[in-house]
Amino acid sequence: MCGIAGIFHYETVKPVDPKRVERMTDALAHRGPDGSGVWTAPGVGLGHRRLSIIDLDGSPQPMRSADGRAVIAFNGEIYNYRELRRELERGGAHFRTDGDTETILAAWQKWGVDCLSRLDGMFAFALYDIDRRQLFLARDRFGVKPLYLAQLEGGALAFASEMKGLLANPLMRRVIDPLAIEDYMTWGYVPDHRAILKGVEKLPAGHFLLLDHGRAPGPPQQWWDMDFTRRETGRTEDLSAQLLHLMREGVTSRMVSDVPLGAFLSGGVDSSSVVALMSESSAAPVTSCSIGFDVESVDETAYARQVAKLFATDHHERIVSSDQFGDIDRIAAIFDEPFADASALPTLRVCELAREHVTVALSGDGADEAFAGYRRQAFHAREEQVRSVLPSGLREPVFGTLGRLWPKADWAPRPLRAKTTLLSLGGSGEAGYARALAILSPEQRELLYDAAFLRERGDYRAEQPLEKLMRDAPARSGLDRAQYADLKFWLPGDILTKTDRTSMAVGLEAREPLLDHRLIEFGARLPHRERLRGTSGKWLMKRTMERYLPDEILYRQKQGFVTPLAEWLRGPLASEARAIASSELLTGNGLFARKALARLADEHISGRSDHGRVLWQLLMLERSLRHLKPSA
């Protein structure tokens, strides 16, 4: 696992200062503490920071191909590189190293951009072909590894694994994109179609760019996508056997390492399944790491201990409490862009714990998206059934009107909190799912924004890109579209961003075996009843894992990596909540209305309403703006 950065002059071929590339890569030193390198040629410069995992001493980067005609800076792991290497050797390729980096170079020279479909792994890389004078930028199927891009004055493109690599370039401008604020206040993160700073982009997951000197960059090209239009046939027992085989393949392929390896263990279905399959194929006890909370209602360490005992793992755990929130500023610096998923702090803690014992850790990310494990997906499937039997001309007048009149009752039992459901049923399925995903509805956001910001935002709404993604999805049903949206929008923007930044911040490589693309493609083809029965998601996966895990792990109510924000922001962090309203970064530059933020804090601290998530969102935005130091 590594960090990469570089500069490409596409307008005029100018020399690239190696020191400038070095400063960009030095800003990513946490991603690669084991080595660094810079390579430059007329019009191009590549930089690399290395965390040694495979071929510890033999694969320094940037790396030139055996014939010297191509150079690469690569971040990630290619799990099938040995098979690819054997195939390429049969075709005449020669290798000087034992790692996966040189395999990508040879694959490019053999197959060109088609090499991407042959790579099984997580990756972002920059490859410069000296003969073609062409730069090839690519990102893996799901966006496990990030790649930021920025247009610079003078016709150059800069790129880096994290935004801090771009910010180390003195030509970077720091102007906040107001549409990114709208996105962030809706989702709690800045999705991959935008960045917090104007002029910065993210190469989308499953896309590549080919850049030539003398030609302006074109749009990224998609090289992989999920397909929900086909369905597997066969008995449940046969589908279960296929699923188990694919899960085993995903886990065992990601256990290849020349350094100590372990797993994150929350006690939920996904991480417990990964630990079970690791233990099955490992001769030594698996090292497992868990994080708990000082609030009993959200603490899952007892379940993690149960799984650890069942598989005799070398288990380690740590408790997160509110007095550890001195790291708020550190979280903001780690993510660069504002990031309000409150589980980022415990995820950082479990990464720190894991790094004390291993250099690589396997996670359970991806199963909820792939196999319909989120409650919102089940609710959406039910809502789509209702929409299918009611004419659209009737839905809005009936459900939309009821939804607008229904009181917002966060304090009430779930069956009485119908406002969101009614509003959702009043619109399209895409609009309804966007409303279910959003932290704040359009109506709630407008109450917080300053009038100047509303004018600058114009007609744009953060839900629009998600709704279009769902409308255009290769899918057959509402459930398909919801899962597609989660895999393409939520997963790279939130889940994988969180895991990448927190693990890399401590020099730990995190791998996602349940995001093996063959496993995800299989999940997309499963009939509905094998994914979802009633409100129980991941049905086939849970059935398959019954031979390994007890029912109290498989069938207890899904909890997720929940952080007790509401309690902390009414107690030890109440002063932080009150300080939000007086922040000049939020209210002194035309973003938010001061009185609206003060009202949020007062209502939450008094217990009249639960605004914990929104207050945390605003707090992390304020800290991020402090870190970014934007210009006017």
mmCIF file of N, CA and C in Angstrom, residues 4 29 40 52 81 134 182-183 200 233 341 356 394 443 456 484 510 602:
data_model
loop_
_atom_site.group_PDB
_atom_site.id
_atom_site.type_symbol
_atom_site.label_atom_id
_atom_site.label_comp_id
_atom_site.label_asym_id
_atom_site.label_seq_id
_atom_site.Cartn_x
_atom_site.Cartn_y
_atom_site.Cartn_z
ATOM 1 N N ILE A 4 0.762 7.897 -4.161
ATOM 2 C CA ILE A 4 1.362 8.332 -5.414
ATOM 3 C C ILE A 4 0.990 9.787 -5.681
ATOM 4 N N ALA A 29 3.543 10.901 3.202
ATOM 5 C CA ALA A 29 4.511 9.997 3.834
ATOM 6 C C ALA A 29 3.842 8.966 4.726
ATOM 7 N N THR A 40 11.325 11.743 -13.318
ATOM 8 C CA THR A 40 10.855 12.806 -14.206
ATOM 9 C C THR A 40 11.424 12.617 -15.608
ATOM 10 N N SER A 52 5.780 -1.324 2.463
ATOM 11 C CA SER A 52 6.209 -2.615 1.919
ATOM 12 C C SER A 52 5.326 -3.738 2.453
ATOM 13 N N TYR A 81 -1.587 -11.439 -9.282
ATOM 14 C CA TYR A 81 -0.411 -11.080 -10.081
ATOM 15 C C TYR A 81 0.448 -12.294 -10.440
ATOM 16 N N GLN A 134 2.504 9.008 -23.438
ATOM 17 C CA GLN A 134 1.113 8.969 -22.982
ATOM 18 C C GLN A 134 1.062 8.564 -21.508
ATOM 19 N N GLU A 182 -23.282 21.825 -0.409
ATOM 20 C CA GLU A 182 -24.623 21.252 -0.545
ATOM 21 C C GLU A 182 -24.560 19.723 -0.523
ATOM 22 N N ASP A 183 -23.624 19.136 -1.240
ATOM 23 C CA ASP A 183 -23.454 17.676 -1.225
ATOM 24 C C ASP A 183 -23.134 17.182 0.185
ATOM 25 N N VAL A 200 -10.710 20.727 -8.377
ATOM 26 C CA VAL A 200 -10.242 19.393 -7.989
ATOM 27 C C VAL A 200 -11.315 18.372 -8.369
ATOM 28 N N THR A 233 -30.114 -18.835 -11.779
ATOM 29 C CA THR A 233 -31.166 -19.825 -11.572
ATOM 30 C C THR A 233 -30.573 -20.991 -10.795
ATOM 31 N N ASP A 341 -18.989 10.944 8.824
ATOM 32 C CA ASP A 341 -19.304 9.613 9.324
ATOM 33 C C ASP A 341 -18.632 9.467 10.681
ATOM 34 N N GLU A 356 -0.511 -2.117 15.852
ATOM 35 C CA GLU A 356 0.392 -2.548 16.912
ATOM 36 C C GLU A 356 0.768 -4.021 16.768
ATOM 37 N N LEU A 394 -51.830 9.926 -8.424
ATOM 38 C CA LEU A 394 -52.503 9.849 -7.126
ATOM 39 C C LEU A 394 -51.522 9.920 -5.965
ATOM 40 N N GLU A 443 -35.669 20.542 2.574
ATOM 41 C CA GLU A 443 -36.349 21.528 3.409
ATOM 42 C C GLU A 443 -35.526 21.859 4.651
ATOM 43 N N GLU A 456 -26.096 31.427 -4.340
ATOM 44 C CA GLU A 456 -24.951 30.854 -5.039
ATOM 45 C C GLU A 456 -25.201 29.407 -5.453
ATOM 46 N N TYR A 484 -27.389 -0.765 -6.489
ATOM 47 C CA TYR A 484 -26.473 -0.154 -7.451
ATOM 48 C C TYR A 484 -26.021 1.211 -6.949
ATOM 49 N N ALA A 510 -5.471 -2.014 4.620
ATOM 50 C CA ALA A 510 -6.760 -2.674 4.808
ATOM 51 C C ALA A 510 -7.196 -3.292 3.490
ATOM 52 N N ASP A 602 -29.152 24.473 20.953
ATOM 53 C CA ASP A 602 -30.010 24.610 22.138
ATOM 54 C C ASP A 602 -31.033 23.480 22.208
#
